Amino acid sequence: MRIGFIGAGKVATAFGRYLHGHGVTIGGYFDRHAEKSTHAATATGSQACRDGAQLAGISDVVLITTRDDQIQPACEELCRQEAIQAHHCVGHMSGAHGSLILDAAGRRGAAVFSLHPLQAFAQEEKALADLAHTWFSLEGSNPRLSDIETLMARTGNRCLRLPPEGKPLYHLAACIFSNYLVTLMAHGMRALAKSGIDPMQGFEAMRPLIEGTIANIGRWGPAKALTGPIARGDRSTLAHHLQALAAAQDAELKALYTFMGLKTLDLALQDVLKEPDKAEAVRKALEGNYP
Ligand SMILES: NC(=O)c1ccc[n+]([C@@H]2O[C@H](COP(=O)([O-])OP(=O)(O)OC[C@H]3O[C@@H](n4cnc5c(N)ncnc54)[C@H](OP(=O)(O)O)[C@@H]3O)[C@@H](O)[C@H]2O)c1
């Protein structure tokens, strides 16, 4: 099975090198910047192609690794040129889009898919190193995608499978895990700053707690990993927090604290908090302060 890439940026070049290192044959690259095609092709013992049609002609799997907004037009252009045939698997590596944006190729009988590495790649060499421990998601419904699973089994990377209709919520989940985690940390640092601690130094001090909590979620799941005053149904500690929030006069922090507190209470009731009267007192205190 020969893999060809349209777009020879960071992801395509690093992934091609990674696959090549695992004995997968790379057919070639086409990028609208010829020097990028040459660099990636040289690094993978493959061909720098003059256009997309030539690339498709020498590939069984065509991966469109342009930026997201160029994926659909690039696919449609290949289809207009009749470069995509029924024997092809055509995919992209975006997290935000599903395989439906490759519908033009699907209508020509190709098996369409998206293969998303759950990783941020800012630079080729770092990306190559990170790929060894990167999970992927493979989305699409064509039975021929077992070929892509076989390909990923060859590198040993683990793969989440999902149907086309699941892709938007999968991407939303990745945004919660990554982007919203940053927002949550920023609010923790905001509370530290108000307590008189330097936020970056405070973050370093909290780091073992943060990383230990993440490890516990991985070990036991979120409901059992929960600790702290809400998990204990400790109404009086909560009252101290709410007083401190009132004194800090920070409405945004209060909104976040009470909303997250209510979600934390729901989670606590799934496992660690067994006393309904304590839970009710905590809920009343939080709801009474929720904007
Ligand atoms: N970077 C990440 O952290 C990351 C992580 C996971 C997934 N991904 C996904 O991986 C894909 C590639 O991302 P990337 O960061 O590697 O992009 P990139 O570095 O910007 O590379 C894309 C390359 O494709 C070229 N290109 C654009 N349209 C083309 C066309 N029609 N024909 C030929 N070449 C074309 C671009 O040229 P121009 O610069 O002139 O446009 C550029 O050289 C995206 O779908 C992205 O969502 C990225």
Tab-separated table of C-alpha atoms and ligand atoms in Angstrom:
chain	number	residue	atom	x	y	z
A	1	MET	CA	0.000	0.000	0.000
A	2	ARG	CA	1.560	3.304	-1.085
A	3	ILE	CA	0.739	6.515	0.742
A	4	GLY	CA	0.764	9.885	-1.031
A	5	PHE	CA	0.355	13.332	0.516
A	6	ILE	CA	-1.201	16.477	-0.978
A	7	GLY	CA	0.373	19.262	1.094
A	8	ALA	CA	3.857	18.711	2.516
A	9	GLY	CA	3.613	20.711	5.747
A	10	LYS	CA	4.634	19.773	9.286
A	11	VAL	CA	2.138	16.975	9.808
A	12	ALA	CA	2.512	15.318	6.396
A	13	THR	CA	6.300	15.398	6.456
A	14	ALA	CA	6.618	14.128	10.030
A	15	PHE	CA	3.917	11.460	9.561
A	16	GLY	CA	5.439	10.325	6.255
A	17	ARG	CA	8.875	10.026	7.898
A	18	TYR	CA	7.296	8.148	10.785
A	19	LEU	CA	5.512	5.683	8.481
A	20	HIS	CA	8.642	5.286	6.337
A	21	GLY	CA	10.586	4.470	9.517
A	22	HIS	CA	8.096	1.645	10.165
A	23	GLY	CA	8.605	0.163	6.713
A	24	VAL	CA	5.525	1.694	5.065
A	25	THR	CA	6.057	2.720	1.432
A	26	ILE	CA	5.518	6.413	0.804
A	27	GLY	CA	4.572	7.091	-2.828
A	28	GLY	CA	5.275	10.805	-2.810
A	29	TYR	CA	4.284	14.364	-2.047
A	30	PHE	CA	2.735	17.244	-3.896
A	31	ASP	CA	2.787	20.701	-2.315
A	32	ARG	CA	2.161	23.980	-4.098
A	33	HIS	CA	5.617	24.976	-2.813
A	34	ALA	CA	7.947	22.694	-4.798
A	35	GLU	CA	10.736	22.938	-2.213
A	36	LYS	CA	8.437	21.431	0.432
A	37	SER	CA	7.561	18.483	-1.848
A	38	THR	CA	11.280	17.924	-2.476
A	39	HIS	CA	12.195	18.089	1.221
A	40	ALA	CA	9.462	15.632	2.268
A	41	ALA	CA	10.098	13.273	-0.662
A	42	THR	CA	13.839	13.194	0.035
A	43	ALA	CA	13.222	12.464	3.723
A	44	THR	CA	10.914	9.539	2.881
A	45	GLY	CA	12.654	8.027	-0.171
A	46	SER	CA	9.651	8.977	-2.288
A	47	GLN	CA	8.770	11.118	-5.272
A	48	ALA	CA	8.247	14.884	-5.423
A	49	CYS	CA	5.271	15.142	-7.770
A	50	ARG	CA	4.550	17.977	-10.195
A	51	ASP	CA	0.809	17.976	-9.389
A	52	GLY	CA	-1.944	16.222	-7.467
A	53	ALA	CA	-2.962	13.996	-10.373
A	54	GLN	CA	0.545	12.545	-10.657
A	55	LEU	CA	0.576	11.971	-6.892
A	56	ALA	CA	-2.784	10.183	-6.980
A	57	GLY	CA	-1.559	8.059	-9.886
A	58	ILE	CA	1.264	6.573	-7.802
A	59	SER	CA	-0.686	6.218	-4.515
A	60	ASP	CA	-3.242	3.810	-3.080
A	61	VAL	CA	-3.972	6.085	-0.116
A	62	VAL	CA	-4.182	9.828	-0.800
A	63	LEU	CA	-3.906	11.938	2.359
A	64	ILE	CA	-4.920	15.567	1.867
A	65	THR	CA	-2.774	17.346	4.441
A	66	THR	CA	-3.348	20.940	3.468
A	67	ARG	CA	-4.733	23.376	6.024
A	68	ASP	CA	-8.337	22.583	6.896
A	69	ASP	CA	-10.013	25.139	4.618
A	70	GLN	CA	-8.133	23.761	1.601
A	71	ILE	CA	-9.038	20.077	2.078
A	72	GLN	CA	-12.411	20.092	0.327
A	73	PRO	CA	-11.299	22.272	-2.647
A	74	ALA	CA	-8.151	20.126	-3.086
A	75	CYS	CA	-10.273	16.954	-3.075
A	76	GLU	CA	-12.792	18.400	-5.527
A	77	GLU	CA	-9.996	19.509	-7.848
A	78	LEU	CA	-8.508	15.979	-7.864
A	79	CYS	CA	-11.959	14.572	-8.642
A	80	ARG	CA	-12.560	17.095	-11.461
A	81	GLN	CA	-9.300	15.873	-13.003
A	82	GLU	CA	-10.547	12.279	-12.550
A	83	ALA	CA	-7.341	11.577	-10.622
A	84	ILE	CA	-9.300	9.835	-7.852
A	85	GLN	CA	-10.462	6.327	-8.750
A	86	ALA	CA	-12.601	3.759	-6.976
A	87	HIS	CA	-9.563	1.816	-5.707
A	88	HIS	CA	-8.269	4.813	-3.720
A	89	CYS	CA	-8.621	5.466	-0.015
A	90	VAL	CA	-8.788	9.259	0.405
A	91	GLY	CA	-8.364	10.834	3.804
A	92	HIS	CA	-7.407	13.953	5.700
A	93	MET	CA	-5.888	14.537	9.146
A	94	SER	CA	-8.061	17.329	10.510
A	95	GLY	CA	-9.715	17.014	13.916
A	96	ALA	CA	-12.450	19.526	13.173
A	97	HIS	CA	-13.863	17.950	10.008
A	98	GLY	CA	-15.214	14.543	9.201
A	99	SER	CA	-14.818	12.427	6.099
A	100	LEU	CA	-17.966	13.976	4.586
A	101	ILE	CA	-15.907	16.880	3.239
A	102	LEU	CA	-14.309	14.261	0.955
A	103	ASP	CA	-17.696	13.361	-0.462
A	104	ALA	CA	-16.578	14.156	-4.036
A	105	ALA	CA	-14.074	11.275	-3.752
A	106	GLY	CA	-16.690	9.051	-2.109
A	107	ARG	CA	-18.997	9.610	-5.094
A	108	ARG	CA	-16.187	8.303	-7.332
A	109	GLY	CA	-16.145	5.092	-5.297
A	110	ALA	CA	-13.122	5.886	-3.102
A	111	ALA	CA	-13.167	4.931	0.599
A	112	VAL	CA	-13.073	8.224	2.489
A	113	PHE	CA	-11.851	8.754	6.038
A	114	SER	CA	-10.295	11.154	8.511
A	115	LEU	CA	-7.277	10.101	10.555
A	116	HIS	CA	-6.623	12.619	13.317
A	117	PRO	CA	-3.492	12.557	15.469
A	118	LEU	CA	-4.382	13.705	19.001
A	119	GLN	CA	-1.323	15.898	19.284
A	120	ALA	CA	-0.212	19.476	18.579
A	121	PHE	CA	2.593	19.666	16.016
A	122	ALA	CA	4.470	22.949	15.871
A	123	GLN	CA	7.694	21.669	14.358
A	124	GLU	CA	8.704	18.691	12.198
A	125	GLU	CA	11.435	17.070	14.356
A	126	LYS	CA	9.417	17.403	17.572
A	127	ALA	CA	6.357	16.062	15.747
A	128	LEU	CA	8.330	13.029	14.589
A	129	ALA	CA	9.436	12.299	18.172
A	130	ASP	CA	5.903	12.841	19.558
A	131	LEU	CA	4.254	10.530	17.012
A	132	ALA	CA	5.612	7.450	18.797
A	133	HIS	CA	3.210	8.016	21.708
A	134	THR	CA	0.328	9.655	19.863
A	135	TRP	CA	-3.188	8.228	19.729
A	136	PHE	CA	-5.155	8.678	16.521
A	137	SER	CA	-8.847	8.692	15.738
A	138	LEU	CA	-10.031	6.992	12.576
A	139	GLU	CA	-13.430	8.129	11.313
A	140	GLY	CA	-15.364	6.811	8.342
A	141	SER	CA	-17.796	4.055	7.548
A	142	ASN	CA	-16.347	2.236	4.508
A	143	PRO	CA	-15.376	-1.403	5.262
A	144	ARG	CA	-12.155	-0.868	3.269
A	145	LEU	CA	-10.906	1.319	6.120
A	146	SER	CA	-9.656	-1.901	7.694
A	147	ASP	CA	-6.622	-1.199	5.442
A	148	ILE	CA	-5.986	2.016	7.378
A	149	GLU	CA	-6.363	0.129	10.672
A	150	THR	CA	-3.797	-2.372	9.415
A	151	LEU	CA	-1.501	0.516	8.530
A	152	MET	CA	-1.781	1.969	12.036
A	153	ALA	CA	-1.288	-1.461	13.596
A	154	ARG	CA	2.049	-1.551	11.796
A	155	THR	CA	3.299	1.530	13.655
A	156	GLY	CA	1.802	0.346	16.953
A	157	ASN	CA	-0.144	3.593	17.461
A	158	ARG	CA	-3.462	3.162	19.187
A	159	CYS	CA	-6.576	4.278	17.359
A	160	LEU	CA	-10.071	5.354	18.458
A	161	ARG	CA	-12.716	4.358	15.887
A	162	LEU	CA	-15.732	6.577	15.359
A	163	PRO	CA	-18.585	6.907	12.862
A	164	PRO	CA	-18.937	10.017	10.639
A	165	GLU	CA	-21.788	11.466	12.743
A	166	GLY	CA	-19.612	11.305	15.880
A	167	LYS	CA	-16.831	13.563	14.608
A	168	PRO	CA	-18.233	16.967	15.743
A	169	LEU	CA	-18.740	15.770	19.340
A	170	TYR	CA	-15.353	14.024	19.323
A	171	HIS	CA	-13.722	17.328	18.368
A	172	LEU	CA	-15.790	19.223	20.945
A	173	ALA	CA	-14.545	16.737	23.574
A	174	ALA	CA	-10.922	17.309	22.523
A	175	CYS	CA	-11.504	21.081	22.933
A	176	ILE	CA	-12.870	20.534	26.457
A	177	PHE	CA	-9.893	18.306	27.398
A	178	SER	CA	-7.332	20.686	25.992
A	179	ASN	CA	-8.609	24.275	25.647
A	180	TYR	CA	-11.042	24.329	28.567
A	181	LEU	CA	-8.407	22.778	30.806
A	182	VAL	CA	-6.262	25.831	30.041
A	183	THR	CA	-9.170	28.129	30.958
A	184	LEU	CA	-9.722	26.229	34.208
A	185	MET	CA	-6.019	26.524	35.102
A	186	ALA	CA	-6.128	30.252	34.291
A	187	HIS	CA	-8.997	30.710	36.769
A	188	GLY	CA	-7.101	28.744	39.427
A	189	MET	CA	-4.168	31.098	38.853
A	190	ARG	CA	-6.527	34.081	39.100
A	191	ALA	CA	-7.653	32.908	42.557
A	192	LEU	CA	-4.004	32.371	43.572
A	193	ALA	CA	-3.109	35.900	42.451
A	194	LYS	CA	-5.937	37.290	44.586
A	195	SER	CA	-4.616	35.288	47.562
A	196	GLY	CA	-1.242	37.052	47.242
A	197	ILE	CA	0.708	34.250	45.533
A	198	ASP	CA	2.573	34.709	42.266
A	199	PRO	CA	0.368	32.774	39.791
A	200	MET	CA	3.175	31.049	37.852
A	201	GLN	CA	5.007	30.021	41.024
A	202	GLY	CA	1.691	28.899	42.489
A	203	PHE	CA	1.004	26.846	39.366
A	204	GLU	CA	4.349	25.061	39.786
A	205	ALA	CA	3.441	24.319	43.414
A	206	MET	CA	0.024	22.944	42.366
A	207	ARG	CA	1.484	20.848	39.557
A	208	PRO	CA	1.989	17.611	41.539
A	209	LEU	CA	-1.639	17.962	42.712
A	210	ILE	CA	-2.867	18.548	39.140
A	211	GLU	CA	-0.843	15.681	37.673
A	212	GLY	CA	-1.762	13.350	40.535
A	213	THR	CA	-5.451	14.120	39.965
A	214	ILE	CA	-5.141	13.363	36.246
A	215	ALA	CA	-3.373	10.092	37.077
A	216	ASN	CA	-6.207	9.194	39.484
A	217	ILE	CA	-8.853	9.857	36.801
A	218	GLY	CA	-6.920	7.502	34.515
A	219	ARG	CA	-6.770	4.862	37.270
A	220	TRP	CA	-10.307	4.982	38.699
A	221	GLY	CA	-12.465	7.209	36.470
A	222	PRO	CA	-13.702	10.732	37.405
A	223	ALA	CA	-16.328	9.864	40.046
A	224	LYS	CA	-13.889	7.861	42.217
A	225	ALA	CA	-11.014	10.327	41.655
A	226	LEU	CA	-12.933	13.150	43.324
A	227	THR	CA	-11.639	14.500	46.657
A	228	GLY	CA	-12.105	17.789	48.573
A	229	PRO	CA	-14.896	19.609	50.420
A	230	ILE	CA	-17.703	18.925	47.926
A	231	ALA	CA	-16.841	15.208	47.781
A	232	ARG	CA	-17.053	15.172	51.614
A	233	GLY	CA	-20.281	17.217	51.704
A	234	ASP	CA	-18.404	19.755	53.858
A	235	ARG	CA	-20.822	22.707	53.997
A	236	SER	CA	-18.718	24.829	56.384
A	237	THR	CA	-15.547	24.807	54.217
A	238	LEU	CA	-17.732	25.714	51.260
A	239	ALA	CA	-19.149	28.649	53.267
A	240	HIS	CA	-15.573	29.902	53.841
A	241	HIS	CA	-14.885	29.719	50.103
A	242	LEU	CA	-18.045	31.641	49.310
A	243	GLN	CA	-17.168	34.313	51.877
A	244	ALA	CA	-13.690	34.671	50.361
A	245	LEU	CA	-15.265	34.986	46.898
A	246	ALA	CA	-17.599	37.722	48.157
A	247	ALA	CA	-14.626	39.593	49.654
A	248	ALA	CA	-12.610	39.218	46.441
A	249	GLN	CA	-15.476	40.893	44.492
A	250	ASP	CA	-14.791	38.757	41.442
A	251	ALA	CA	-18.145	37.912	39.843
A	252	GLU	CA	-16.580	35.779	37.065
A	253	LEU	CA	-14.620	33.638	39.504
A	254	LYS	CA	-17.755	33.217	41.614
A	255	ALA	CA	-19.798	32.161	38.553
A	256	LEU	CA	-17.180	29.579	37.571
A	257	TYR	CA	-16.714	28.303	41.131
A	258	THR	CA	-20.429	27.800	41.767
A	259	PHE	CA	-21.187	26.278	38.326
A	260	MET	CA	-18.251	23.860	38.592
A	261	GLY	CA	-19.224	23.202	42.214
A	262	LEU	CA	-22.694	22.050	41.154
A	263	LYS	CA	-21.207	19.783	38.455
A	264	THR	CA	-18.732	18.459	41.049
A	265	LEU	CA	-21.610	17.727	43.438
A	266	ASP	CA	-23.426	15.720	40.733
A	267	LEU	CA	-20.235	13.722	40.187
A	268	ALA	CA	-19.693	13.218	43.940
A	269	LEU	CA	-23.225	11.810	44.272
A	270	GLN	CA	-22.371	9.115	41.715
A	271	ASP	CA	-19.879	7.562	44.108
A	272	VAL	CA	-18.012	9.237	46.965
A	273	LEU	CA	-20.771	11.297	48.645
A	274	LYS	CA	-23.274	8.948	50.301
A	275	GLU	CA	-25.072	11.386	52.625
A	276	PRO	CA	-28.071	13.050	50.895
A	277	ASP	CA	-28.634	15.671	53.654
A	278	LYS	CA	-25.022	16.914	53.399
A	279	ALA	CA	-25.327	16.955	49.586
A	280	GLU	CA	-28.537	18.998	49.839
A	281	ALA	CA	-26.868	21.593	52.130
A	282	VAL	CA	-23.973	21.936	49.689
A	283	ARG	CA	-26.377	22.266	46.724
A	284	LYS	CA	-28.386	25.010	48.489
A	285	ALA	CA	-25.204	26.977	49.294
A	286	LEU	CA	-23.950	26.744	45.709
A	287	GLU	CA	-27.321	27.483	44.081
A	288	GLY	CA	-27.805	30.453	46.415
A	289	ASN	CA	-24.611	31.998	45.082
A	290	TYR	CA	-24.938	30.978	41.409
A	291	PRO	CA	-25.638	34.076	39.287
B	1	LIG	N1	-0.286	21.200	13.195
B	1	LIG	C1	-0.947	20.502	14.120
B	1	LIG	O1	-0.721	20.626	15.321
B	1	LIG	C2	-1.986	19.489	13.691
B	1	LIG	C3	-2.390	18.499	14.609
B	1	LIG	C4	-3.336	17.560	14.206
B	1	LIG	C5	-3.868	17.632	12.927
B	1	LIG	N2	-3.467	18.613	12.069
B	1	LIG	C6	-4.055	18.650	10.725
B	1	LIG	O2	-3.067	18.303	9.762
B	1	LIG	C7	-3.340	18.979	8.526
B	1	LIG	C8	-2.078	19.695	8.054
B	1	LIG	O3	-1.692	20.649	9.027
B	1	LIG	P1	-0.200	21.281	9.031
B	1	LIG	O4	-0.093	22.017	10.328
B	1	LIG	O5	0.809	20.264	8.662
B	1	LIG	O6	-0.353	22.354	7.816
B	1	LIG	P2	0.795	23.226	7.147
B	1	LIG	O7	2.098	23.086	7.876
B	1	LIG	O8	0.210	24.595	6.956
B	1	LIG	O9	1.000	22.556	5.700
B	1	LIG	C9	0.050	22.544	4.676
B	1	LIG	C10	0.802	22.634	3.350
B	1	LIG	O10	-0.116	22.358	2.282
B	1	LIG	C11	0.055	23.339	1.259
B	1	LIG	N3	-1.165	23.428	0.453
B	1	LIG	C12	-2.310	24.103	0.721
B	1	LIG	N4	-3.218	23.893	-0.266
B	1	LIG	C13	-2.632	23.065	-1.166
B	1	LIG	C14	-3.074	22.483	-2.388
B	1	LIG	N5	-4.299	22.704	-2.880
B	1	LIG	N6	-2.218	21.663	-3.053
B	1	LIG	C15	-0.972	21.430	-2.567
B	1	LIG	N7	-0.489	21.958	-1.415
B	1	LIG	C16	-1.318	22.762	-0.724
B	1	LIG	C17	0.317	24.580	2.072
B	1	LIG	O11	0.780	25.659	1.315
B	1	LIG	P3	0.370	27.167	1.827
B	1	LIG	O12	1.184	27.380	3.067
B	1	LIG	O13	0.728	28.068	0.686
B	1	LIG	O14	-1.106	27.130	2.145
B	1	LIG	C18	1.359	24.038	3.076
B	1	LIG	O15	2.644	23.957	2.513
B	1	LIG	C19	-4.523	19.917	8.811
B	1	LIG	O16	-5.723	19.316	8.393
B	1	LIG	C20	-4.516	20.058	10.326
B	1	LIG	O17	-5.802	20.332	10.882
B	1	LIG	C21	-2.532	19.534	12.414
